[in-house]
Coordinates of N, CA and C and ligand atoms in Angstrom, one line a residue:
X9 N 22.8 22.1 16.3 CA 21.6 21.4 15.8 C 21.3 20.2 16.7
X10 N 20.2 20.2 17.4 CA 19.7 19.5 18.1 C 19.4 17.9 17.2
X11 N 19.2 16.8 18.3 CA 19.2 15.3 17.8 C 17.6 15.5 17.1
X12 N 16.6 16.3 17.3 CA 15.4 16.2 17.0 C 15.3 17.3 15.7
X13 N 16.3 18.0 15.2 CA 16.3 18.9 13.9 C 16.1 17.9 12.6
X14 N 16.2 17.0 12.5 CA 15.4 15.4 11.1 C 14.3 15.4 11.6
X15 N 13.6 15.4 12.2 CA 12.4 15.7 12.3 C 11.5 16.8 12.2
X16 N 11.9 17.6 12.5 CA 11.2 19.3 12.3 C 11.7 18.9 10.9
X17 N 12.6 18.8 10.1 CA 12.9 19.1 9.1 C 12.1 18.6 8.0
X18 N 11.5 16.9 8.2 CA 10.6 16.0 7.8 C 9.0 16.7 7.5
X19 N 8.4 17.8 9.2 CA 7.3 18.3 9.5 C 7.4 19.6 8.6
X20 N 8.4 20.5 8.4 CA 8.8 21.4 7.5 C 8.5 21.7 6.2
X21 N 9.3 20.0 5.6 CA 8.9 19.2 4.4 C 7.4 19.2 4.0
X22 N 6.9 18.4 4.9 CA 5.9 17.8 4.4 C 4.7 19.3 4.6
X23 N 5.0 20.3 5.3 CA 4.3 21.1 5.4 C 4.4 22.4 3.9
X24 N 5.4 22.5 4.0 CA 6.0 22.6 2.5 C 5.3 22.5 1.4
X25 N 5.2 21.4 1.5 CA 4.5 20.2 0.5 C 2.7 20.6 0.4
X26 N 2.5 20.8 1.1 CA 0.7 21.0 1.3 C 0.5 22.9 0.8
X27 N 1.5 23.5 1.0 CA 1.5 25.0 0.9 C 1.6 24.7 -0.9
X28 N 2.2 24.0 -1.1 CA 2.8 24.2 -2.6 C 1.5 23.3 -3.9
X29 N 0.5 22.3 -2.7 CA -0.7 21.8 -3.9 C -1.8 22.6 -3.3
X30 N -1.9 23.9 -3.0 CA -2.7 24.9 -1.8 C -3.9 24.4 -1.1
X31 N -3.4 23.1 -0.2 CA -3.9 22.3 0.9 C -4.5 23.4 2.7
X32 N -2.9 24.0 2.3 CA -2.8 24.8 3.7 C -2.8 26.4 3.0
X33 N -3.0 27.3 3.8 CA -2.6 28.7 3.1 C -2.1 29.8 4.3
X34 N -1.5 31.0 4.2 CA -1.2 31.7 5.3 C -0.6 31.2 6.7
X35 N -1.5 30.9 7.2 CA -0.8 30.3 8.7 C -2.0 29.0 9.1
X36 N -3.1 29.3 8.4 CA -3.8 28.1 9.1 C -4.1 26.2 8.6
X37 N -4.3 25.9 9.4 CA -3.4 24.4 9.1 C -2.5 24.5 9.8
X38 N -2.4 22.7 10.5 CA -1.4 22.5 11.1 C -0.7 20.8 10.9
X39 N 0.2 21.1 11.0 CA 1.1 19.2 10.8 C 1.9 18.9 11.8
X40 N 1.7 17.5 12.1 CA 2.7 16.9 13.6 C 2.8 15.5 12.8
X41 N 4.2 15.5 13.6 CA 4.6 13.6 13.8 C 4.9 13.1 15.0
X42 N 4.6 11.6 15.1 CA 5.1 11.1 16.6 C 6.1 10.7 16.3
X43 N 6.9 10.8 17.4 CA 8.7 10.6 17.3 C 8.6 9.4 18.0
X44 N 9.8 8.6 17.3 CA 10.4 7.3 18.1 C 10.2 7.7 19.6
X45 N 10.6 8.7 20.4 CA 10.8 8.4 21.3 C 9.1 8.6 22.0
X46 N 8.4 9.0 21.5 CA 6.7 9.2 22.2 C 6.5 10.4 21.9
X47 N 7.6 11.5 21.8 CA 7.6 13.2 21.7 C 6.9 13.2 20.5
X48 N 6.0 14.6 20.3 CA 5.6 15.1 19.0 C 6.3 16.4 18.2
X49 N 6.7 16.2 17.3 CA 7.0 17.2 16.2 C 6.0 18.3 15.8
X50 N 5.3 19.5 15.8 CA 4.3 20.3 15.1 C 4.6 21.2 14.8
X51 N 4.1 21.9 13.8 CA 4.0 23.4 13.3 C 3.6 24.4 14.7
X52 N 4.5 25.3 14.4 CA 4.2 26.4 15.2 C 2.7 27.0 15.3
X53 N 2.5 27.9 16.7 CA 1.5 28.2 16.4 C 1.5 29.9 15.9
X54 N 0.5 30.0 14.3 CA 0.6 31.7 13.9 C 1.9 32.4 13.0
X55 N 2.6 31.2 13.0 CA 3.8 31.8 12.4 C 3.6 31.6 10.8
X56 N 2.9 32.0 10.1 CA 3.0 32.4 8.1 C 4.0 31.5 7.6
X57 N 3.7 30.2 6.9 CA 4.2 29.4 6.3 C 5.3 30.1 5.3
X58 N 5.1 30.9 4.6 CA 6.1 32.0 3.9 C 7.2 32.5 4.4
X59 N 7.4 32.6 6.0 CA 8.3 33.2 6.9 C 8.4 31.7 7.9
X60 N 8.5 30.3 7.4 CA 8.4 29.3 8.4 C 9.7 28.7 7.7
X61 N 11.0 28.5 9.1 CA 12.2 27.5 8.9 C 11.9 26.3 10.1
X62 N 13.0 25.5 8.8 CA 13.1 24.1 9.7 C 13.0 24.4 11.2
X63 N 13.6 24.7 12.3 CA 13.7 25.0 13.4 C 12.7 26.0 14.2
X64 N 11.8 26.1 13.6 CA 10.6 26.6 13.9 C 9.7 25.4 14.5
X65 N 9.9 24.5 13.9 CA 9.1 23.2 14.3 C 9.0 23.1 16.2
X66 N 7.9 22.7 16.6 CA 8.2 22.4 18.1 C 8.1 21.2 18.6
X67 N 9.1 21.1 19.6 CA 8.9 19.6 19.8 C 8.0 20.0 21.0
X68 N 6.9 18.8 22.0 CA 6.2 18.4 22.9 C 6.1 17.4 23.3
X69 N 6.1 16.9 24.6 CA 5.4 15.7 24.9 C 4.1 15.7 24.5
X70 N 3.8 14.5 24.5 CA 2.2 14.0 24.0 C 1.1 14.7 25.0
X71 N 1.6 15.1 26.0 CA 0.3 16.6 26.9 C 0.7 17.6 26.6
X72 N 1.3 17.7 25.1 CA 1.5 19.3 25.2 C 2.7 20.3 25.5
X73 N 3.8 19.5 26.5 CA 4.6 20.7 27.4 C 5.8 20.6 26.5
X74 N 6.0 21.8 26.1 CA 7.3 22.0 25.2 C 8.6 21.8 25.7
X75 N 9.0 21.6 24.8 CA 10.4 20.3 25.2 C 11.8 21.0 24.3
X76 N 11.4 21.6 23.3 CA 12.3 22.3 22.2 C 11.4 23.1 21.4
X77 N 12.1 24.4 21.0 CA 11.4 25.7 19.9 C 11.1 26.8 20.7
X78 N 11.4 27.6 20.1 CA 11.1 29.2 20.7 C 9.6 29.8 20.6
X79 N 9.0 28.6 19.5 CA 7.8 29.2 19.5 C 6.5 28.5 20.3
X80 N 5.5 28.4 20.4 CA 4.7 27.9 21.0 C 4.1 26.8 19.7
X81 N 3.2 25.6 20.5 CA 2.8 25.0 19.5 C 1.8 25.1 18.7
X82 N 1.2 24.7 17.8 CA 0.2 25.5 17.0 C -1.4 25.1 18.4
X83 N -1.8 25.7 18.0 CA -2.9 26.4 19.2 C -4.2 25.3 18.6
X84 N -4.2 24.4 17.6 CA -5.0 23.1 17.7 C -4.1 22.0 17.8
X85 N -3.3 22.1 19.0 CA -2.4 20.9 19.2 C -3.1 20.1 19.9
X86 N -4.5 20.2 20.4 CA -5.4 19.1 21.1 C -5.8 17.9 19.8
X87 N -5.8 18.5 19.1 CA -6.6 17.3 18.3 C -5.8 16.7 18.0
X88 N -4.2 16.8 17.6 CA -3.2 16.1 17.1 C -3.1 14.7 18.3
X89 N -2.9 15.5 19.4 CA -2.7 14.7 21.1 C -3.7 13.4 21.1
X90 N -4.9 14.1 21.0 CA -5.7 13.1 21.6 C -5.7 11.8 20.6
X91 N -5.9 12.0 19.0 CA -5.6 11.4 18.1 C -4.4 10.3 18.8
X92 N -3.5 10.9 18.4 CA -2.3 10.0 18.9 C -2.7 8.7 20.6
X93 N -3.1 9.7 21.0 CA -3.6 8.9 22.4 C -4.2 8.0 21.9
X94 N -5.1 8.1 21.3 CA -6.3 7.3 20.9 C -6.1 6.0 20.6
X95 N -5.4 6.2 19.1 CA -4.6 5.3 18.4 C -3.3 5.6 17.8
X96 N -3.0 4.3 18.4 CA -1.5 3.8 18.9 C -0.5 3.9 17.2
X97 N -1.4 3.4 16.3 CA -0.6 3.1 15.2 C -0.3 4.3 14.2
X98 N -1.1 5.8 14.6 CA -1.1 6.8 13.9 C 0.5 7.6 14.3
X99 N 1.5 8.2 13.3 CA 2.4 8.7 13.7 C 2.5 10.2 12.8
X100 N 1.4 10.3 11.9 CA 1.3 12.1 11.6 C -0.1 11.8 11.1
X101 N -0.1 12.9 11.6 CA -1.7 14.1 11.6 C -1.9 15.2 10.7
X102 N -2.4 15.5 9.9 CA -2.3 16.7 8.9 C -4.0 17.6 9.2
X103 N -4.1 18.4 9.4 CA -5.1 19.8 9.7 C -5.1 20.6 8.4
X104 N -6.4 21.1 7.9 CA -6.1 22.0 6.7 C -7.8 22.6 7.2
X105 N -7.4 23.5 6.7 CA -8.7 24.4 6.4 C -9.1 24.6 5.1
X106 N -9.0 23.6 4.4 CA -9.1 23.2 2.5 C -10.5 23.7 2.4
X107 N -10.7 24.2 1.3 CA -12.0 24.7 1.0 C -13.1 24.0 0.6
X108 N -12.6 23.2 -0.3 CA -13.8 21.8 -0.4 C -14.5 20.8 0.7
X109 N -13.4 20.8 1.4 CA -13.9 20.0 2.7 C -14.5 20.9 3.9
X110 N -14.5 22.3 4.0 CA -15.1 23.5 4.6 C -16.8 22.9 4.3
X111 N -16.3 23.3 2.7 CA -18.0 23.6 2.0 C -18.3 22.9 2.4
X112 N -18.6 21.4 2.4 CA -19.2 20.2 2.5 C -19.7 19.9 3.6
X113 N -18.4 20.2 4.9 CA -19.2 20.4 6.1 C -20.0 21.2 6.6
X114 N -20.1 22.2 6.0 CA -21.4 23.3 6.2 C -22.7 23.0 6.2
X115 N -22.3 21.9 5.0 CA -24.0 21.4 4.8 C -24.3 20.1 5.2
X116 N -23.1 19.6 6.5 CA -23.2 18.2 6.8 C -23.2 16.8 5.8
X117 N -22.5 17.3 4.4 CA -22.5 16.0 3.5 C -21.3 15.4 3.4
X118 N -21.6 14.0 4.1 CA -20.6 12.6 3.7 C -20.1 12.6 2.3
X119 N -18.8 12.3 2.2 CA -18.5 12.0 1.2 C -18.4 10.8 0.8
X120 N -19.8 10.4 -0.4 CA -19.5 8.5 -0.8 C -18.4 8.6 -1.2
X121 N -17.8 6.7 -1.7 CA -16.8 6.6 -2.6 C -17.2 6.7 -3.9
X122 N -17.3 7.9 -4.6 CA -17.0 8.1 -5.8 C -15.9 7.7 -7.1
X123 N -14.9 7.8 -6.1 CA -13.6 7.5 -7.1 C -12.1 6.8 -6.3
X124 N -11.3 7.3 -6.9 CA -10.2 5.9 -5.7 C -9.5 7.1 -4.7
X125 N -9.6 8.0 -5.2 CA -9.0 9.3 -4.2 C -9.7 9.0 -2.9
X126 N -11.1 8.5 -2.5 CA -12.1 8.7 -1.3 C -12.0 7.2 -1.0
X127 N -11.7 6.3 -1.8 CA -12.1 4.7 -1.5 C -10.5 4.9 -0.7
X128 N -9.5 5.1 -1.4 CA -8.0 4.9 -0.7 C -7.9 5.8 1.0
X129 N -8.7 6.7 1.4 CA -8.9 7.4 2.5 C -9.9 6.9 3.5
X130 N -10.4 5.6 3.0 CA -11.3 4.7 3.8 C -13.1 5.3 3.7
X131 N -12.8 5.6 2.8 CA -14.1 6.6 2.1 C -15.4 5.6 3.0
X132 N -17.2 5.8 2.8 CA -16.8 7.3 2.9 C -16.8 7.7 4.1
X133 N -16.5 9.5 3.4 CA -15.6 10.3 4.8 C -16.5 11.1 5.3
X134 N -16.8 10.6 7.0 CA -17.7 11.9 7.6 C -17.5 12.6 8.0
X135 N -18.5 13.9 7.9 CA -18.6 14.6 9.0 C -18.5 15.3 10.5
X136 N -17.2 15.1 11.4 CA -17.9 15.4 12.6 C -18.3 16.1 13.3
X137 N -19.3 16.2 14.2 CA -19.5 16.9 14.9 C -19.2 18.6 14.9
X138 N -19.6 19.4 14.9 CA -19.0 21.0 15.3 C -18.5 20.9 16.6
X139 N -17.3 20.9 17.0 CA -16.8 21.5 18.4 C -15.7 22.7 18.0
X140 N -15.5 23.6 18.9 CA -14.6 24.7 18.9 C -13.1 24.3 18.4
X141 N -13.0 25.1 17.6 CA -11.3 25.3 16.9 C -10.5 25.5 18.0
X142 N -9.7 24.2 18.5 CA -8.4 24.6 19.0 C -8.9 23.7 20.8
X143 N -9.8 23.2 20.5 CA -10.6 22.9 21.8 C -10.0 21.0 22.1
X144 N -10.2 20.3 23.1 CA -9.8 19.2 23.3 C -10.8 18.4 22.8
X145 N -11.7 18.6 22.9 CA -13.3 18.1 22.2 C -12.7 18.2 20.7
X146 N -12.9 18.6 19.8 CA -12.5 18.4 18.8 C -11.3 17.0 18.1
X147 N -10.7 17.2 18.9 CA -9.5 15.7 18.8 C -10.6 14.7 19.4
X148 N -11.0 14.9 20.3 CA -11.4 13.5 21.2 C -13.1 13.1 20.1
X149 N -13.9 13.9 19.4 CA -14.4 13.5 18.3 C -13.9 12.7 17.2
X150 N -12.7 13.5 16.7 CA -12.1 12.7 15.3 C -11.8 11.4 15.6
X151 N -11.2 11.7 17.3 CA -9.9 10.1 17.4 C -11.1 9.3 17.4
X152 N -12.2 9.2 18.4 CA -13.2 8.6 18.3 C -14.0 7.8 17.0
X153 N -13.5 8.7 16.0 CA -14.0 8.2 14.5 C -13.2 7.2 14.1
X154 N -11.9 7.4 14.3 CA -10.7 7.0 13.7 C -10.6 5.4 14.2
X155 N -11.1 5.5 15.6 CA -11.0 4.0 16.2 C -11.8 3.4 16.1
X156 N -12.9 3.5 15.2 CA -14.2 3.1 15.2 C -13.7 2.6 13.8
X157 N -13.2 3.0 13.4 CA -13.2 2.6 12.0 C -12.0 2.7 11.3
X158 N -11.1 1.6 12.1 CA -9.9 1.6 11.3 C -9.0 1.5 9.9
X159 N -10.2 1.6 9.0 CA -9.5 1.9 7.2 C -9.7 3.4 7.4
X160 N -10.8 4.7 8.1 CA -10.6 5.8 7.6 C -9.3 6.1 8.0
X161 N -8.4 7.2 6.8 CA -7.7 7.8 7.4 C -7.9 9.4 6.7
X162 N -9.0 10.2 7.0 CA -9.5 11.0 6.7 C -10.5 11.2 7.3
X163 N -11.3 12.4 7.6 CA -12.2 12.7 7.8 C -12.6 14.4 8.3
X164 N -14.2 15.1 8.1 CA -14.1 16.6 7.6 C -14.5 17.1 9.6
X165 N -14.4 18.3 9.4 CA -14.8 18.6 10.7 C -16.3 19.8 10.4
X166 N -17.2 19.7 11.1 CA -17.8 20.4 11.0 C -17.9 22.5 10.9
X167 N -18.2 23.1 10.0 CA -17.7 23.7 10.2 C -16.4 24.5 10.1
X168 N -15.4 23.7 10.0 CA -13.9 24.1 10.2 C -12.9 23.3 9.1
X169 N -13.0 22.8 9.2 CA -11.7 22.1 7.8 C -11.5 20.2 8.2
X170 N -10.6 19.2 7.5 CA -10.6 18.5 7.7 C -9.2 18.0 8.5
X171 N -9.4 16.6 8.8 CA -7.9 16.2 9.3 C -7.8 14.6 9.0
X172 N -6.6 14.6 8.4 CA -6.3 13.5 8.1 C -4.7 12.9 8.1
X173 N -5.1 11.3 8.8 CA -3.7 10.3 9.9 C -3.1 10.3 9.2
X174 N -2.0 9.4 9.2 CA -1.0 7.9 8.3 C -0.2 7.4 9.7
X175 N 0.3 6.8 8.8 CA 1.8 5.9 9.6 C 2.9 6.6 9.5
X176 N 2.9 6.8 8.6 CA 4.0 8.0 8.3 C 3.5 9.6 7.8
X177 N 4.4 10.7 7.8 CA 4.2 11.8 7.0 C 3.8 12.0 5.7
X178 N 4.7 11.1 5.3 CA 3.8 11.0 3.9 C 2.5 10.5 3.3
X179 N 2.3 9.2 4.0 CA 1.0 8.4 4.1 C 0.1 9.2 4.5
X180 N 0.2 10.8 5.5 CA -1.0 11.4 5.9 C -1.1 12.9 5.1
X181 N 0.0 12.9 3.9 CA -0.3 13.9 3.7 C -1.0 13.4 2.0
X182 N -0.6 12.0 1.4 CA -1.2 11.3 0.7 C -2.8 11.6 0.9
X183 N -3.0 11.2 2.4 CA -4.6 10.9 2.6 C -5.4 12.2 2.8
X184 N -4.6 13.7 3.1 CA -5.2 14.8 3.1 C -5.3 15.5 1.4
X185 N -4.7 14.7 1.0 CA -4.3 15.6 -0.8 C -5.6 14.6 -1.4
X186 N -5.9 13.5 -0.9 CA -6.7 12.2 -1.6 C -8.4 13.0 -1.5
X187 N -8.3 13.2 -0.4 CA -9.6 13.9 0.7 C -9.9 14.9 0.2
X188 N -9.0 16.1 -0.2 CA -9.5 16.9 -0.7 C -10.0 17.2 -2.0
X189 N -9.4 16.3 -2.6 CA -9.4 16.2 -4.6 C -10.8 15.4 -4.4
X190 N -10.8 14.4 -3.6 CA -12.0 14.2 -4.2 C -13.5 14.8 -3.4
X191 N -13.9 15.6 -2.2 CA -14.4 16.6 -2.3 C -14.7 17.8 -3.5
X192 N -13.8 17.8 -4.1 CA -13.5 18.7 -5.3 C -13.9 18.5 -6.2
X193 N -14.0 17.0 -6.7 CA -14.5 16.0 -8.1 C -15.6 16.0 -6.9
X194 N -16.5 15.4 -5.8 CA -17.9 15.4 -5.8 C -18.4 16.6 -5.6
X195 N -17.7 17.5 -5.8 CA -18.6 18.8 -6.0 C -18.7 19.2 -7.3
X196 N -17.7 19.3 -7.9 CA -17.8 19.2 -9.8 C -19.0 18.2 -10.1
X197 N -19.3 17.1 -9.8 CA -20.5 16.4 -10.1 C -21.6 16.9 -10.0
X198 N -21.7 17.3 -9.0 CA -22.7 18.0 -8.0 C -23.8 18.9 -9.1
X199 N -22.2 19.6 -9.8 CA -23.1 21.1 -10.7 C -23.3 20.2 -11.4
X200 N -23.4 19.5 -12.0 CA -24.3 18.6 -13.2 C -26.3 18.6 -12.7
X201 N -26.3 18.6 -11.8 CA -27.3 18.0 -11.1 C -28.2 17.0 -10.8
X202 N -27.1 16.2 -11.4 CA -27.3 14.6 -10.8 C -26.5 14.3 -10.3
X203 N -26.9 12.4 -9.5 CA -26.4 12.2 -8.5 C -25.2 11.0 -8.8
X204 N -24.2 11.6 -8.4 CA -22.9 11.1 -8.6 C -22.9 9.8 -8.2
X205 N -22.7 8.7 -9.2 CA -22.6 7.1 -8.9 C -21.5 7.0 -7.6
X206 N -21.5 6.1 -6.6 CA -20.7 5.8 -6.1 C -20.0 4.4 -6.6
X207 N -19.2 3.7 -6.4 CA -18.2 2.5 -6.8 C -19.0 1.5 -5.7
X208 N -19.4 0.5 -6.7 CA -20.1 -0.2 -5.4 C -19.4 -1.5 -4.8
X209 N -19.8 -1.9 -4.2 CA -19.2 -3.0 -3.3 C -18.4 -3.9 -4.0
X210 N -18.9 -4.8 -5.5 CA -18.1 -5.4 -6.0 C -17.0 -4.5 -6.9
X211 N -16.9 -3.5 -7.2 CA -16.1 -3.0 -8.0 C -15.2 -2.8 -7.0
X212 N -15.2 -2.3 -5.6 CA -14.3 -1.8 -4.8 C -13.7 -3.6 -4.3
X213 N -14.6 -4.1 -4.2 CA -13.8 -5.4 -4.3 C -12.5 -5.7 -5.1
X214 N -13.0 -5.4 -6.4 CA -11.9 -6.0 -7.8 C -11.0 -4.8 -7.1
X215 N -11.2 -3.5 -7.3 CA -10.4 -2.6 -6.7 C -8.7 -3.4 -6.2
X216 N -9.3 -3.6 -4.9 CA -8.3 -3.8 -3.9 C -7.4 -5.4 -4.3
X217 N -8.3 -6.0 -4.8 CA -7.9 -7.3 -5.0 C -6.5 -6.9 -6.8
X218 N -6.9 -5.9 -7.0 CA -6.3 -5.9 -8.2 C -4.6 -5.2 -7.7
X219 N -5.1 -4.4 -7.0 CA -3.8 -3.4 -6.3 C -3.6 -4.7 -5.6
X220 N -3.6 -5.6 -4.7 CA -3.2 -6.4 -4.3 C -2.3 -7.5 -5.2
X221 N -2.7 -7.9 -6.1 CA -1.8 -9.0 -7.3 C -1.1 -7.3 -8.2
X222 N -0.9 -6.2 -8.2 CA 0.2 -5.3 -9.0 C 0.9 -5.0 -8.1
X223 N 1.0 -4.7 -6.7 CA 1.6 -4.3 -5.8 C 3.6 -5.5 -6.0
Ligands
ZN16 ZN1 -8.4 24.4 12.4

């Protein structure tokens, strides 16, 4: 067992984790960490989370070139990269092809802050752009969002599914589980057919100020 098997094991976990609140499904979706040393952790690419072990995980340098794993890395490992490139302080990345955040981008709608699930993700959360699944353009969109606006740590892709940062694995699988629940509650609204209050400026104020003095 290699020095880098606590880490696949962590990406494993937390991938785990997203199959089991059905975030991710079958094979698509993907999850990375940045390693102390600069190297990245990700899910393989194509391998059936059902049939996926610790040591499946692959390690890469941050361009990609595999460094440890028998398998190859998952085949949208551009957007994980460039992200990281981008910004410095992001050390996992979470990819889902979640169905609420699909639907939404189909029809190009932002998600306001409705509730604390979207305000805690740096709500609200846009849409970017359509570029090709698995393409370098695709990362170099999101990261571009991400640096522009350092509270999101979420956001939908056009088209294709969403992806969402943290500091750690857990922080980014917090922010992918946050992202999609509440896509889910503004679409439950939605069928009402009226228009879903957002939290406005002073409430989101008390908000933070309140978690701030219970923390
Ligand atoms: Zn994808």
């Amino acid at each position: 067992m290699g020095h880098y098997f606590i880490y696949k094991q962590q990406v494993f976990e937390t991938t785990m984790k997203l199959v089991e609140v059905d975030l991710i499904r079958i094979s698509a979706g993907n999850i990375s960490m940045r390693l102390p040393d600069g190297n990245i952790a990700i899910t393989p690419s194509g391998i059936p989370y059902d049939h996926m072990h610790p040591e499946d995980v692959v390690i890469t340098d941050i361009n990609g070139k595999k460094i440890e794993g028998k398998f190859n890395p998952s085949s949208e490992k551009a957007l994980h990269y460039e992200i990281y490139r981008t910004n410095s302080e992001v050390s996992a990345v979470i990819h889902t092809h979640s169905r609420y955040a699909i639907a939404f981008s189909t029809v190009e709608m932002e998600l306001p802050v409705i509730c604390l699930e979207l305000l805690f993700v740096g709500g609200p959360i846009p849409v970017a752009d359509y570029q090709c699944p698995g393409t370098t353009e695709v990362g170099t969109g999101a990261a571009a969002f991400f640096d522009s606006r350092p509270d999101l740590k979420g956001l939908i892709l056009k088209n294709h599914g969403m992806v969402a940062i943290g500091e750690t694995l857990d922080a980014a699988y917090q922010n992918a589980y946050n992202l999609e629940t509440g896509a889910e509650i503004y679409h439950i609204a939605l069928q009402t057919g009226k228009k879903p209050a957002a939290l406005t400026e002073s409430q989101i104020k008390d908000i933070f100020a309140h978690y701030k003095k219970t923390k």
